[in-house]
Amino acid sequence: MPNYDIIVIGAGGVGSAAAYHLAKDGRRVLLLEQFRVGHKRGSSHGASRIIRYSHVEHEYASLAPDAFALWRTLEGESGAHLVLETGSLDFGPADLPALRGRVATMAELGYNAEVLDQAALAQRFPQFRFPADWVGFYQPNAGIVNADRAVATMAAQAVRHGAVLQEESQVRSVSVHGDGVVVEVDGPQGSQTIHAAQAVITAGPWAGRFFDQLGLTQQLTRPLKVTHQQVIFFDVATHALEMWSAERCPVYICLPMPHFYGFPIAEAPGRIKIGLELDGGGIDPDTHPRELLDSAVDELCGLVEKHMVGIIPKAVDGTACLYTHSPDEDFIIDHHPEHPQILFAGGFSGRGFKFTVLTGRLLADLAAAPGRYTSPLWRDLFRLGRFENAAPDYVSTLKL
Ligand SMILES: Cc1cc2nc3c(=O)[nH]c(=O)nc-3n(C[C@H](O)[C@H](O)[C@H](O)COP(=O)(O)OP(=O)(O)OC[C@H]3O[C@@H](n4cnc5c(N)ncnc54)[C@H](O)[C@@H]3O)c2cc1C
């Protein structure tokens, strides 16, 4: 008999969520993490991530209420405060497809939101200074998820429900063994060979290694790509502290290029955090230095000076972080086409955190019915096989 029902590989946002739901379902779970939970080399560190309803695609927008509900359930079970509602503002020219698409999808789904012209923006949100022909798309129910606390809470809840968490344990390989799986691990006890009925790969920026090993990369038009991203902290001038408080200021996203997004004062007293979406080539998550790029810091300082009122345009701190991009920028959540006992989830780029608790639930549902897509959270958009008929040179742009 295998030692575990299911092995979860990677305890970032998605893996800790999967372990939490699987253990809560009564499965015997082993959660393996190559570093320690909460480390800063992957995609899920930092105390703030935007959570919002507004997406162009119905698939994501329609899942937003479930994501919020699952975060609230986790808060109730753990006592941890994870989601802070601040509202959110998306900015851009009124005819920008990314903005029009969001407005249309939100209206079709009956969500609460409103378009604000410059006069309304100046009155309600004087923190921002955008061109006269731009509008703001405001949603009151959006906000901030505390990512560090969420990962720690989900991993702790998994353990509370009986999961075994093994840190500093790097999985070398996953292979099929009869109807089950065998996982080779290098950990504190040396090399281990662990058997289980199923495995879930939630390795974030390292997922490509497993995709290669399991023959999944060839199902994509091109491999998963990992990019360097960074967030920068700025001090708020004393006279503007109230205006930038989480009670008065929503989270915000500038949709046209250069895309940037940010938060009110939340992570550090008197400071706001802003991120600039960086394109650029793929990097190796093992060797890439997590340093801040000066050119991007300078660009962000310029954007702050131009568009934000009462912020001192000088970077005071920052952190690097990684995105993992699927070829079409949509999530990949599925089971192996030939071996349904192997599940995987990857390609969460810059919008996956808000859904981690839901992705974990979906993975637990998929694991309970191998090879079937009966979960109410399932969306065909997540399927690995969607790339089958795509042209080899298919190109997609970053989706926010
Ligand atoms: C700067 C930045 C800003 C973002 N902003 C937002 C936002 O505002 N809203 C939002 O919704 N999303 C946002 N995101 C995206 C979101 O944070 C990510 O999509 C999400 O955190 C991805 O989680 P993950 O579990 O896939 O990856 P990770 O958190 O990186 O987890 C993968 C884990 O697997 C482990 N692992 C890998 N290989 C192995 C192995 N061989 N053995 C054992 N363990 C292994 C890794 O160490 C890691 O801990 C942002 C991301 C970044 C970088």
Short mmCIF file of C-alpha atoms in Angstrom, two decimals, residues 5-25 27 29-31 63 70 154 197-204 207 211 216 331-336 339-348 352 355-379 382-384:
data_model
loop_
_atom_site.label_atom_id
_atom_site.label_comp_id
_atom_site.label_asym_id
_atom_site.label_seq_id
_atom_site.Cartn_x
_atom_site.Cartn_y
_atom_site.Cartn_z
CA ASP A 5 -2.84 9.01 -1.11
CA ILE A 6 -1.39 12.07 -2.76
CA ILE A 7 1.89 13.99 -2.89
CA VAL A 8 1.76 17.74 -3.53
CA ILE A 9 4.99 19.09 -5.03
CA GLY A 10 5.64 22.73 -4.10
CA ALA A 11 4.23 24.66 -1.11
CA GLY A 12 3.71 28.07 -2.70
CA GLY A 13 0.25 29.60 -3.06
CA VAL A 14 -1.24 26.84 -5.21
CA GLY A 15 0.41 23.85 -3.52
CA SER A 16 -0.41 24.94 0.01
CA ALA A 17 -4.03 25.49 -1.12
CA ALA A 18 -4.19 22.05 -2.75
CA ALA A 19 -2.76 20.39 0.37
CA TYR A 20 -5.25 22.25 2.56
CA HIS A 21 -8.29 21.12 0.55
CA LEU A 22 -7.04 17.57 0.00
CA ALA A 23 -6.27 17.08 3.70
CA LYS A 24 -9.62 18.60 4.62
CA ASP A 25 -11.24 16.02 2.30
CA ARG A 27 -6.85 12.34 1.95
CA VAL A 29 -1.30 14.12 1.96
CA LEU A 30 2.45 14.72 1.76
CA LEU A 31 3.36 18.32 0.92
CA LEU A 63 -15.02 32.30 -10.51
CA LEU A 70 -13.28 30.25 -0.13
CA MET A 154 -3.12 27.20 4.12
CA ALA A 197 -1.65 6.86 -5.44
CA GLN A 198 -1.53 10.35 -6.99
CA ALA A 199 0.72 13.40 -7.36
CA VAL A 200 -0.04 17.08 -7.90
CA ILE A 201 2.65 19.27 -9.44
CA THR A 202 2.36 22.86 -8.21
CA ALA A 203 5.97 23.91 -8.76
CA GLY A 204 5.34 27.48 -10.01
CA ALA A 207 6.99 23.54 -13.23
CA PHE A 211 6.42 19.29 -17.78
CA LEU A 216 3.79 17.64 -21.32
CA PHE A 331 -3.80 28.99 -16.34
CA ILE A 332 -3.04 25.33 -17.03
CA ILE A 333 -4.84 23.06 -14.55
CA ASP A 334 -5.37 19.48 -15.67
CA HIS A 335 -4.37 15.87 -15.30
CA HIS A 336 -1.83 14.06 -17.45
CA HIS A 339 -1.81 9.10 -16.55
CA PRO A 340 -4.72 10.76 -14.75
CA GLN A 341 -3.09 10.02 -11.37
CA ILE A 342 -0.72 12.93 -12.14
CA LEU A 343 -2.26 16.39 -11.86
CA PHE A 344 -0.59 19.73 -12.45
CA ALA A 345 -1.31 23.43 -12.19
CA GLY A 346 0.90 26.18 -13.62
CA GLY A 347 1.19 29.31 -15.71
CA PHE A 348 -0.40 31.64 -13.16
CA GLY A 352 -2.95 33.70 -9.99
CA PHE A 355 -7.42 32.22 -7.18
CA THR A 356 -4.95 30.02 -5.28
CA VAL A 357 -7.46 28.94 -2.65
CA LEU A 358 -9.88 28.08 -5.48
CA THR A 359 -7.26 26.35 -7.63
CA GLY A 360 -6.46 24.18 -4.62
CA ARG A 361 -10.15 23.28 -4.29
CA LEU A 362 -10.36 22.50 -8.01
CA LEU A 363 -7.26 20.26 -7.82
CA ALA A 364 -8.80 18.40 -4.88
CA ASP A 365 -12.00 17.93 -6.93
CA LEU A 366 -10.01 16.67 -9.94
CA ALA A 367 -8.05 14.31 -7.69
CA ALA A 368 -11.29 12.88 -6.31
CA ALA A 369 -12.53 11.99 -9.82
CA PRO A 370 -9.40 11.20 -11.87
CA GLY A 371 -9.80 11.87 -15.58
CA ARG A 372 -13.16 13.59 -15.16
CA TYR A 373 -14.08 17.25 -15.13
CA THR A 374 -17.05 17.26 -12.83
CA SER A 375 -16.01 20.06 -10.49
CA PRO A 376 -18.27 23.13 -10.59
CA LEU A 377 -15.02 25.15 -10.59
CA TRP A 378 -13.76 23.53 -13.78
CA ARG A 379 -13.40 25.75 -16.87
CA PHE A 382 -7.67 25.45 -18.12
CA ARG A 383 -7.26 22.30 -20.24
CA LEU A 384 -3.75 21.40 -21.40
#
